[in-house]
JSON list of C-alpha atoms in Angstrom, two decimals:
[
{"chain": "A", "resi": 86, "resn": "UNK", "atom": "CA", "xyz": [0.00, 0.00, 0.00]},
{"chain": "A", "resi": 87, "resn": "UNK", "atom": "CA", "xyz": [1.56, 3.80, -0.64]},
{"chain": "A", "resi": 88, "resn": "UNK", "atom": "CA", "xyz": [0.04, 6.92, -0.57]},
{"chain": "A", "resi": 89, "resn": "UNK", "atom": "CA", "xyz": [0.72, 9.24, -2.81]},
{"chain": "A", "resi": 90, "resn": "UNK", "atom": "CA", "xyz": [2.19, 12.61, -1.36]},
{"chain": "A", "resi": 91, "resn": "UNK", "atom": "CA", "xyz": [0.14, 15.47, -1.42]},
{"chain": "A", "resi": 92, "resn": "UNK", "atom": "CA", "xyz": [1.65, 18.65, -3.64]},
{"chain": "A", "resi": 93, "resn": "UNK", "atom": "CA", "xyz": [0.98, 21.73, -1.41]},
{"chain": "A", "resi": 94, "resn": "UNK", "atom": "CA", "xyz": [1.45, 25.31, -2.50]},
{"chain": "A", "resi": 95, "resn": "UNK", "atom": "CA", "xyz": [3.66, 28.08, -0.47]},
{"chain": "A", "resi": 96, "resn": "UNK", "atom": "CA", "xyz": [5.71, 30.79, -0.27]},
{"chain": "A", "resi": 97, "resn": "UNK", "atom": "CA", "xyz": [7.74, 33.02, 1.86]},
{"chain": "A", "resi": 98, "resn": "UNK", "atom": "CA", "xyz": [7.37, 36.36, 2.67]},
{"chain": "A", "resi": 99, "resn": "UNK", "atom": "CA", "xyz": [8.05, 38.87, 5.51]},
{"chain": "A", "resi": 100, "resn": "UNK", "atom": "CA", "xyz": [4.57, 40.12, 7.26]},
{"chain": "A", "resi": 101, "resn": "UNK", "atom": "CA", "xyz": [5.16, 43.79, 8.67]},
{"chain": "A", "resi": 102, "resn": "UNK", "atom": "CA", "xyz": [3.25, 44.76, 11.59]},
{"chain": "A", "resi": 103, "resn": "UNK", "atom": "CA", "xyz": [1.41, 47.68, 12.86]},
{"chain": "A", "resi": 104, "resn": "UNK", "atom": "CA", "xyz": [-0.22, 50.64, 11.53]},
{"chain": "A", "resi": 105, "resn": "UNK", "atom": "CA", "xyz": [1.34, 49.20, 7.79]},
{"chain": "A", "resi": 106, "resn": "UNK", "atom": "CA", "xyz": [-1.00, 46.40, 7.68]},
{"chain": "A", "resi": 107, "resn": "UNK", "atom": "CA", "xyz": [-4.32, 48.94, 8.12]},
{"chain": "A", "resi": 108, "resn": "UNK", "atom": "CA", "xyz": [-3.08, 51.32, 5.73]},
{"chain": "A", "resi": 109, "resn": "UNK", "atom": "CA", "xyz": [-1.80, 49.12, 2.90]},
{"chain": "A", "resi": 110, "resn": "UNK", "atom": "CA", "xyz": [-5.45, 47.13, 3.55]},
{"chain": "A", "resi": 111, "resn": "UNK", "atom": "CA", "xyz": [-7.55, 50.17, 3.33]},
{"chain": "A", "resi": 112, "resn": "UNK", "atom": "CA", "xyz": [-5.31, 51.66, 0.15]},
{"chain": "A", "resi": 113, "resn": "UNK", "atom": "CA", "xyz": [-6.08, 48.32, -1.86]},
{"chain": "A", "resi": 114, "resn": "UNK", "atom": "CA", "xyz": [-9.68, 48.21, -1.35]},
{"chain": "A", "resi": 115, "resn": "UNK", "atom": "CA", "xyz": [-10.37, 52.10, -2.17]},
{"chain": "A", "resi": 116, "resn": "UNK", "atom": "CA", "xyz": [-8.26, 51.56, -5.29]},
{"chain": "A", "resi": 117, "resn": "UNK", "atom": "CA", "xyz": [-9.82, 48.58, -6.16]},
{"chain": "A", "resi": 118, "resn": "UNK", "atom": "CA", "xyz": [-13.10, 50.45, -5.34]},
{"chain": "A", "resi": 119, "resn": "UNK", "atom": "CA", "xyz": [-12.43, 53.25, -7.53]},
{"chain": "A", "resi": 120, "resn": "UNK", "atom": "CA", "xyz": [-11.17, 52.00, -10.63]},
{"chain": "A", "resi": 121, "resn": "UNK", "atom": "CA", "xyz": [-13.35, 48.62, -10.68]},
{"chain": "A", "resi": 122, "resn": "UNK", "atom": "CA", "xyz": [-10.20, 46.27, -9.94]},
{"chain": "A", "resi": 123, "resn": "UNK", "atom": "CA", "xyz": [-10.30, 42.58, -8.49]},
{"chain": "A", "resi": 124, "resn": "UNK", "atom": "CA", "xyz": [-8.86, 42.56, -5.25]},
{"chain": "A", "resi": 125, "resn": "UNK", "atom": "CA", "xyz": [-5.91, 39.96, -4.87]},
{"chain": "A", "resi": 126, "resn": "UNK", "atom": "CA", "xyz": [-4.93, 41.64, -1.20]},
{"chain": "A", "resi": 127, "resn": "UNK", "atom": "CA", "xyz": [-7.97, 40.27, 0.51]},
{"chain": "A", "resi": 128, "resn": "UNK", "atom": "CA", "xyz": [-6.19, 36.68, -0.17]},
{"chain": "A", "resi": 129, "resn": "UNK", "atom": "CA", "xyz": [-2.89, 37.07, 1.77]},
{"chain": "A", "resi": 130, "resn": "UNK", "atom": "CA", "xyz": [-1.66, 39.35, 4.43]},
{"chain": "A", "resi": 131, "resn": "UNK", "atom": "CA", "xyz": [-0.06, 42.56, 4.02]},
{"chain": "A", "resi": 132, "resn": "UNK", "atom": "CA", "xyz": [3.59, 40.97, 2.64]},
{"chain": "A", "resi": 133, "resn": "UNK", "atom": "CA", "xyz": [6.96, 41.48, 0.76]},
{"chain": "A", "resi": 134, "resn": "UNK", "atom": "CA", "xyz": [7.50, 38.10, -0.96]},
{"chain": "A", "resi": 135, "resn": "UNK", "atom": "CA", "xyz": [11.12, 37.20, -0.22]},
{"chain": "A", "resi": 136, "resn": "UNK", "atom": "CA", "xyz": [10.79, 33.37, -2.12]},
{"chain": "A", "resi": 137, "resn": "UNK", "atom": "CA", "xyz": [7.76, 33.13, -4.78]},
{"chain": "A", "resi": 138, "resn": "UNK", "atom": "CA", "xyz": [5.00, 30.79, -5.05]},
{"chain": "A", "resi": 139, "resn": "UNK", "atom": "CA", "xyz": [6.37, 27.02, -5.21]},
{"chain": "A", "resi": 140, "resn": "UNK", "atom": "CA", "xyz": [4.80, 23.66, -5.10]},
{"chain": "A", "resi": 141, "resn": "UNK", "atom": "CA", "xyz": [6.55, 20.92, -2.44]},
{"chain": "A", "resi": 142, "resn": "UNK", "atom": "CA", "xyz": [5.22, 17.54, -1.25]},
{"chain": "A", "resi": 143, "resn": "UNK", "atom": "CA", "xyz": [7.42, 17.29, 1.80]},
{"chain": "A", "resi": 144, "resn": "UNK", "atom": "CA", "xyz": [8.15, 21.20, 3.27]},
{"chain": "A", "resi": 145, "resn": "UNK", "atom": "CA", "xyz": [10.26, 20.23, 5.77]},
{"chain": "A", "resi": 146, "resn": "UNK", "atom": "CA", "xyz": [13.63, 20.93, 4.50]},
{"chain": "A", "resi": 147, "resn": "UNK", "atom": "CA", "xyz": [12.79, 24.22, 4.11]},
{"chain": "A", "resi": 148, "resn": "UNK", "atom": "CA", "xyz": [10.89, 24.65, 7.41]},
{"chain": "A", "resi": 149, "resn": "UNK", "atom": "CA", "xyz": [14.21, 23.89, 8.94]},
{"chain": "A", "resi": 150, "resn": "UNK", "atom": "CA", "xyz": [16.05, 26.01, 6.33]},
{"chain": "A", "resi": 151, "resn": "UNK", "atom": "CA", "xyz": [13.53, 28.84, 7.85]},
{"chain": "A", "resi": 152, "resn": "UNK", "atom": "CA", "xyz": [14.28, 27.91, 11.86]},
{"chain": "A", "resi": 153, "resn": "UNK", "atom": "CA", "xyz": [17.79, 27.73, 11.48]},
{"chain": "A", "resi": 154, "resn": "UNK", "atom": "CA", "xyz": [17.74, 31.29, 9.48]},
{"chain": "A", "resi": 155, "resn": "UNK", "atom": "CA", "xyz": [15.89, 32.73, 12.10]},
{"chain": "A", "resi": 156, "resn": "UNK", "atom": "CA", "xyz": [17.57, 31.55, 15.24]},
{"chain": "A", "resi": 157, "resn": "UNK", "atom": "CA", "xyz": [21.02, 32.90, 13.57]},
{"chain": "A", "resi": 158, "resn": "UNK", "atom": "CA", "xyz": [19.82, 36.22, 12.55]},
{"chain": "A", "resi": 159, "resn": "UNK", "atom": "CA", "xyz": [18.85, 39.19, 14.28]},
{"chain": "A", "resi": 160, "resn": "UNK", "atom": "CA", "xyz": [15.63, 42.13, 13.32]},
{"chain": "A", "resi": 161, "resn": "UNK", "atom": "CA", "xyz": [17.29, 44.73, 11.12]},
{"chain": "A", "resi": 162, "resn": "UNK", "atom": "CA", "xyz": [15.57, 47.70, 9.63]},
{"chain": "A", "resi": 163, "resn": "UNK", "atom": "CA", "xyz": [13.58, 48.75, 6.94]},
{"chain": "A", "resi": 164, "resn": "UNK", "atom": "CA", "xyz": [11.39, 51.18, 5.47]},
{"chain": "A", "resi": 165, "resn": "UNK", "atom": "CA", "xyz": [8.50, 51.31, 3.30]},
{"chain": "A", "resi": 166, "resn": "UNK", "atom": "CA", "xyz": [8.41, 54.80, 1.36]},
{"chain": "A", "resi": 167, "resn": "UNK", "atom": "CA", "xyz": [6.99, 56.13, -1.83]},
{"chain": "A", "resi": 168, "resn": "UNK", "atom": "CA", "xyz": [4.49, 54.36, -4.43]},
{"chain": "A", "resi": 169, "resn": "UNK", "atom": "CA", "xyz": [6.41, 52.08, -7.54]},
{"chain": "A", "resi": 170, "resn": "UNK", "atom": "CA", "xyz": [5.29, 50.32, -10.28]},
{"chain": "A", "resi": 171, "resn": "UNK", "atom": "CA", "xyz": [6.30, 47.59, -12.46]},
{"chain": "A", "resi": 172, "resn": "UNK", "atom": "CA", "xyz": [5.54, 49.14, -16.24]},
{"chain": "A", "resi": 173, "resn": "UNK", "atom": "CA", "xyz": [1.79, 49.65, -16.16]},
{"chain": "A", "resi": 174, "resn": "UNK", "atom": "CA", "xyz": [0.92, 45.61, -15.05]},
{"chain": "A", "resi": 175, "resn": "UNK", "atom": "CA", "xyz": [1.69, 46.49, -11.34]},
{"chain": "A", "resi": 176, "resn": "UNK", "atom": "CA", "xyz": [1.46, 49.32, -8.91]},
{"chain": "A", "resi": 177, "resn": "UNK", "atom": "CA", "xyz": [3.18, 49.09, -5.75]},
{"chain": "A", "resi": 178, "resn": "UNK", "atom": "CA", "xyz": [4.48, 50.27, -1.61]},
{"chain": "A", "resi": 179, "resn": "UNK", "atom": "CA", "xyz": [8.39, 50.30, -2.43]},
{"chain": "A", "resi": 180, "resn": "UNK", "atom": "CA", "xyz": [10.17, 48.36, -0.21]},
{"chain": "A", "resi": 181, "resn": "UNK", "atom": "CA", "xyz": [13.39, 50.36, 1.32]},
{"chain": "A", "resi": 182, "resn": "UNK", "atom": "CA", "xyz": [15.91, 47.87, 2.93]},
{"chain": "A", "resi": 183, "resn": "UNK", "atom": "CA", "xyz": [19.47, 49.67, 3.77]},
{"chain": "A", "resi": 184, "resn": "UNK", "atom": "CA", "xyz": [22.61, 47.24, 2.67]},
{"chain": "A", "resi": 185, "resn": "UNK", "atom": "CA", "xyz": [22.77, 44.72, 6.08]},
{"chain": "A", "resi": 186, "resn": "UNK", "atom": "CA", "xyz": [19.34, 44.15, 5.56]},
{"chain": "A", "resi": 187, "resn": "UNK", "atom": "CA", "xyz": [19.42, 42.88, 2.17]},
{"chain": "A", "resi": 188, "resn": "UNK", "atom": "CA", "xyz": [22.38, 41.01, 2.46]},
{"chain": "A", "resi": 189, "resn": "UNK", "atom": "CA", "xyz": [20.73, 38.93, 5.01]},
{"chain": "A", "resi": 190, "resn": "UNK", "atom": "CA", "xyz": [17.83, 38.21, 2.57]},
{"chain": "A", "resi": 191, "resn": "UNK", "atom": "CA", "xyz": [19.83, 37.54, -0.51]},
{"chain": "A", "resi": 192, "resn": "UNK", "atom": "CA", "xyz": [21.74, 34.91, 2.25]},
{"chain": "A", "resi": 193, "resn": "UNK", "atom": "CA", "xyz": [17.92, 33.34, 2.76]},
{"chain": "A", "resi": 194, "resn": "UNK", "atom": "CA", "xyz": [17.43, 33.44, -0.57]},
{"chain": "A", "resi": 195, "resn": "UNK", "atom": "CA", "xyz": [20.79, 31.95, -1.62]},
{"chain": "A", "resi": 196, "resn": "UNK", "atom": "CA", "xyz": [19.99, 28.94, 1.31]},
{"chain": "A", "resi": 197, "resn": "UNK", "atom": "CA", "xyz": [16.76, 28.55, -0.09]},
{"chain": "A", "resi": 198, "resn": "UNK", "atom": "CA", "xyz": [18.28, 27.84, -3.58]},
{"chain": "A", "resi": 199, "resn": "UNK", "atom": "CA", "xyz": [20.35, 25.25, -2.28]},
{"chain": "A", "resi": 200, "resn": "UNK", "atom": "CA", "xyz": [17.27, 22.68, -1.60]},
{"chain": "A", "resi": 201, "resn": "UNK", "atom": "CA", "xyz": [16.85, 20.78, -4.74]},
{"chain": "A", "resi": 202, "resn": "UNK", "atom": "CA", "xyz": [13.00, 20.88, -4.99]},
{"chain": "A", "resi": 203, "resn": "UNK", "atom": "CA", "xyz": [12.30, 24.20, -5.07]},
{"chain": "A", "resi": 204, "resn": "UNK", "atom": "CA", "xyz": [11.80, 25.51, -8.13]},
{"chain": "A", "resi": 205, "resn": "UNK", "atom": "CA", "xyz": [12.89, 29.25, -9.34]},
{"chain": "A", "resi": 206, "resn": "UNK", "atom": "CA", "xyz": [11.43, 32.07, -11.52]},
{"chain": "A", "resi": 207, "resn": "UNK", "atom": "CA", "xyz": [13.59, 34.23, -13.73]},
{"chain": "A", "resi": 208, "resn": "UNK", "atom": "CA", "xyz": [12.77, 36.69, -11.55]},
{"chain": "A", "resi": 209, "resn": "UNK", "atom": "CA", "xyz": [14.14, 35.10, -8.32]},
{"chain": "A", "resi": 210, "resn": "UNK", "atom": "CA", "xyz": [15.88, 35.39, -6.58]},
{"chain": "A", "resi": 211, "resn": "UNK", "atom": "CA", "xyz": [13.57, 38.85, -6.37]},
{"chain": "A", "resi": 212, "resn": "UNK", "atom": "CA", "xyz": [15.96, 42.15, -5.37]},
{"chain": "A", "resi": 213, "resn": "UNK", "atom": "CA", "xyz": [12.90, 44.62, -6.41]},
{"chain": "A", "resi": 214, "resn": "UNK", "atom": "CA", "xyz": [10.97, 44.35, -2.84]},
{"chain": "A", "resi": 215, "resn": "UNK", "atom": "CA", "xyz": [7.49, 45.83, -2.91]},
{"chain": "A", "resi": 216, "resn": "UNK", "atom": "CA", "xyz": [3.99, 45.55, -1.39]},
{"chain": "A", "resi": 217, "resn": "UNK", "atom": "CA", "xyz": [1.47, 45.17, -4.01]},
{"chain": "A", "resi": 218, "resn": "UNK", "atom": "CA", "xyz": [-1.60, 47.67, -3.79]},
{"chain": "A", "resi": 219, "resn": "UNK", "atom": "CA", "xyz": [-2.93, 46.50, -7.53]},
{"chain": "A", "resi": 220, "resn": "UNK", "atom": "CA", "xyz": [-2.56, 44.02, -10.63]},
{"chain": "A", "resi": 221, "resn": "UNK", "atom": "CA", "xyz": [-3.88, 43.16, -13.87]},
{"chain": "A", "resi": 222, "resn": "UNK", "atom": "CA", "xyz": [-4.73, 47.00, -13.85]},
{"chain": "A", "resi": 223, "resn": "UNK", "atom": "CA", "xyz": [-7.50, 46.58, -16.95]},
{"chain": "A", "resi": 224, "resn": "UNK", "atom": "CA", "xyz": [-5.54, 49.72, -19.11]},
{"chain": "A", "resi": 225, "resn": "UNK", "atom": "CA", "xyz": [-6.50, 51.86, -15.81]},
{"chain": "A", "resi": 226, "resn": "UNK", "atom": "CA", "xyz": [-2.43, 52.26, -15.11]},
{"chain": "A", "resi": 227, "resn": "UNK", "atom": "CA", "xyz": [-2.31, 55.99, -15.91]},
{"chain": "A", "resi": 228, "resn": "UNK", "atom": "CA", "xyz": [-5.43, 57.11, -14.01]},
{"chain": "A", "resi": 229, "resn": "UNK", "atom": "CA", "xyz": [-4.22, 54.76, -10.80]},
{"chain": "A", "resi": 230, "resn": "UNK", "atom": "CA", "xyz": [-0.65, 56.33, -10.85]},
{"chain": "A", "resi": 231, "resn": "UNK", "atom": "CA", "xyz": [-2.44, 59.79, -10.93]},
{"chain": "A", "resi": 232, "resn": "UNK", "atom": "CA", "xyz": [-4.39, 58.79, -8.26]},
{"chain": "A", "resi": 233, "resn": "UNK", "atom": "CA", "xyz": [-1.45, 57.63, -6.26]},
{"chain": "A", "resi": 234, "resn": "UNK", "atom": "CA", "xyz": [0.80, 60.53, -6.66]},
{"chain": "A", "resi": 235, "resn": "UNK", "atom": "CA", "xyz": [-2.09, 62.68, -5.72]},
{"chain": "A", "resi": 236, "resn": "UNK", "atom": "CA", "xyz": [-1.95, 60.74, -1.75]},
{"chain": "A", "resi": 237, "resn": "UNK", "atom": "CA", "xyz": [0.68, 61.70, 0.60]},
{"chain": "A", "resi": 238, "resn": "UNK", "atom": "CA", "xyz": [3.75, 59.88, 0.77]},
{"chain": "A", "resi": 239, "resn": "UNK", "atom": "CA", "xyz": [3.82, 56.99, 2.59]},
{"chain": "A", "resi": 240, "resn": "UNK", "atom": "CA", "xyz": [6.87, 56.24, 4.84]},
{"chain": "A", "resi": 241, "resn": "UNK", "atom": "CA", "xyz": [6.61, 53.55, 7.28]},
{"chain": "A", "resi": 242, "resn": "UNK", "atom": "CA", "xyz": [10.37, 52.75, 9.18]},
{"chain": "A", "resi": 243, "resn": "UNK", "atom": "CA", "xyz": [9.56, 48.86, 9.99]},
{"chain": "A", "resi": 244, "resn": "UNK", "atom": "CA", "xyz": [11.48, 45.65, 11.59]},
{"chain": "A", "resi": 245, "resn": "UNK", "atom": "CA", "xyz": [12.40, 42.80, 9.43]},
{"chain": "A", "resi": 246, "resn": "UNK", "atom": "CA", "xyz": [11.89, 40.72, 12.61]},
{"chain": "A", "resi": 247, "resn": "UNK", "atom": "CA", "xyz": [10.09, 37.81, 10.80]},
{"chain": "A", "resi": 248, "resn": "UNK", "atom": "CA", "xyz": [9.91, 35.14, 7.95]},
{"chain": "A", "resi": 249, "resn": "UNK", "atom": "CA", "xyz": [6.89, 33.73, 7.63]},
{"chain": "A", "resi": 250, "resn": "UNK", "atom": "CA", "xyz": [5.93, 30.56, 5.24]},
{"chain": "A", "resi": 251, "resn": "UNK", "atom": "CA", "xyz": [2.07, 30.82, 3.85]},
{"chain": "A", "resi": 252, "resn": "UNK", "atom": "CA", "xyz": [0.37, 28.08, 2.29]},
{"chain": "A", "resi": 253, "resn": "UNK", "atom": "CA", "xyz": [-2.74, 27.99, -0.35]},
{"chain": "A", "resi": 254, "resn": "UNK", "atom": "CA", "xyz": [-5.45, 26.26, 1.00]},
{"chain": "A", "resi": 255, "resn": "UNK", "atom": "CA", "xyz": [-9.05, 26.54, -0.35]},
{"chain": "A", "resi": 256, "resn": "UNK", "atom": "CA", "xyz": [-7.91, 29.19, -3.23]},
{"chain": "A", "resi": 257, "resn": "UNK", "atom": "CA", "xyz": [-6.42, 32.18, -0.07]},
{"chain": "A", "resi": 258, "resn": "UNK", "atom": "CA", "xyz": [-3.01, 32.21, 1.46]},
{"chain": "A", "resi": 259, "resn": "UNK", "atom": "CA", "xyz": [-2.65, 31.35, 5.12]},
{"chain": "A", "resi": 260, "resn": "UNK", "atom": "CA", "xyz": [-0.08, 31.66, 7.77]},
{"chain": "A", "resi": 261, "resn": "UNK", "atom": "CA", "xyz": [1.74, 27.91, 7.86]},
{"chain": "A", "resi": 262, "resn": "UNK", "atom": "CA", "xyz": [4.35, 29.40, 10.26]},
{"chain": "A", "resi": 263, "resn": "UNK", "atom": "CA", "xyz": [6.07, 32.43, 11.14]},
{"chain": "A", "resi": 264, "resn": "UNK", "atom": "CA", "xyz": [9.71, 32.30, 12.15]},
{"chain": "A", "resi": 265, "resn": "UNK", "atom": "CA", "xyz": [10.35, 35.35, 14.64]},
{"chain": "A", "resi": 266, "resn": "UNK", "atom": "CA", "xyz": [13.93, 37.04, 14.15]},
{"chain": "A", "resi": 267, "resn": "UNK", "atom": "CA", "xyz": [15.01, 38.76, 17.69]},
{"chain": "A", "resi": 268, "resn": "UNK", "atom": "CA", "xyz": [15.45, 42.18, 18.52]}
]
């Protein structure tokens, strides 16, 4: 008798905290409100995506990849500041990380890489860290970016003080398990 192992769905991300998490929620639905958008936010939590979407049978490798990361590394700063956008498919929070920061990410990423099942994008590992406010903008780009640039400025200073691994289930991303990194 064997079972056959069941293909899950994940990725890994950092989940900021605080007053972040209200405003990026609230941005995404009046946007999406305005200009007649689908809204892709209301199925994950307010994240930067530090590994993209992947499909595993057996996650633990990397859940241990994740623990060990996290016990070895401490918080380190960031900011969120200023609206982006990738051409006019995506319109973004940019995500500010000084040097140390991102050199600690890369060295996720570049751990990650090393465990043979996961598979990679061409556009991984990702260096261009954002928090998406809108896709699949329907030809609205120029009339969101006004809108955008009309809005003050956001500037959030944040922690990197987590990893956290989300998995699909039942078509929305959920918390699987967030690794804390210590003040």
């Amino acid at each position: 008798y064997t079972t056959k192992e069941k293909i899950m769905r994940y990725f890994i991300a950092h989940l900021p905290k605080g007053p972040i998490e209200k405003y990026h929620h609230e941005l995404v639905q009046e946007v999406a409100g305005r200009f007649s958008l689908a809204v892709s936010a209301g199925y994950f939590p307010t994240h930067f995506t530090i590994k993209a979407p992947f499909e595993i049978s057996d996650i633990s490798e990397v859940k241990n990849e994740l623990e060990k990361f996290a016990t070895s590394h401490l918080a380190l700063p960031y900011a969120v500041h200023n609206f982006k956008h990738f051409s006019d498919r995506v319109v973004f929070l940019n995500v500010d990380l000084p040097q140390k920061t991102t050199k600690i990410v890369i060295e996720l990423q570049h751990a990650l890489k090393e465990i043979p099942p996961l598979s990679w994008s061409d556009y991984e590992p990702q260096r261009n860290f954002h928090i998406t406010i809108a896709k699949n903008l329907s030809g609205n780009f120029e009339n969101i970016w006004a809108y955008l640039n009309q809005k003050d400025v956001p500037l959030f200073d944040l922690s990197l003080d987590n990893i956290t691994l989300l998995r699909k289930e039942n078509g929305k991303w959920v918390v699987d398990t967030i690794y804390p990194l210590h003040p």
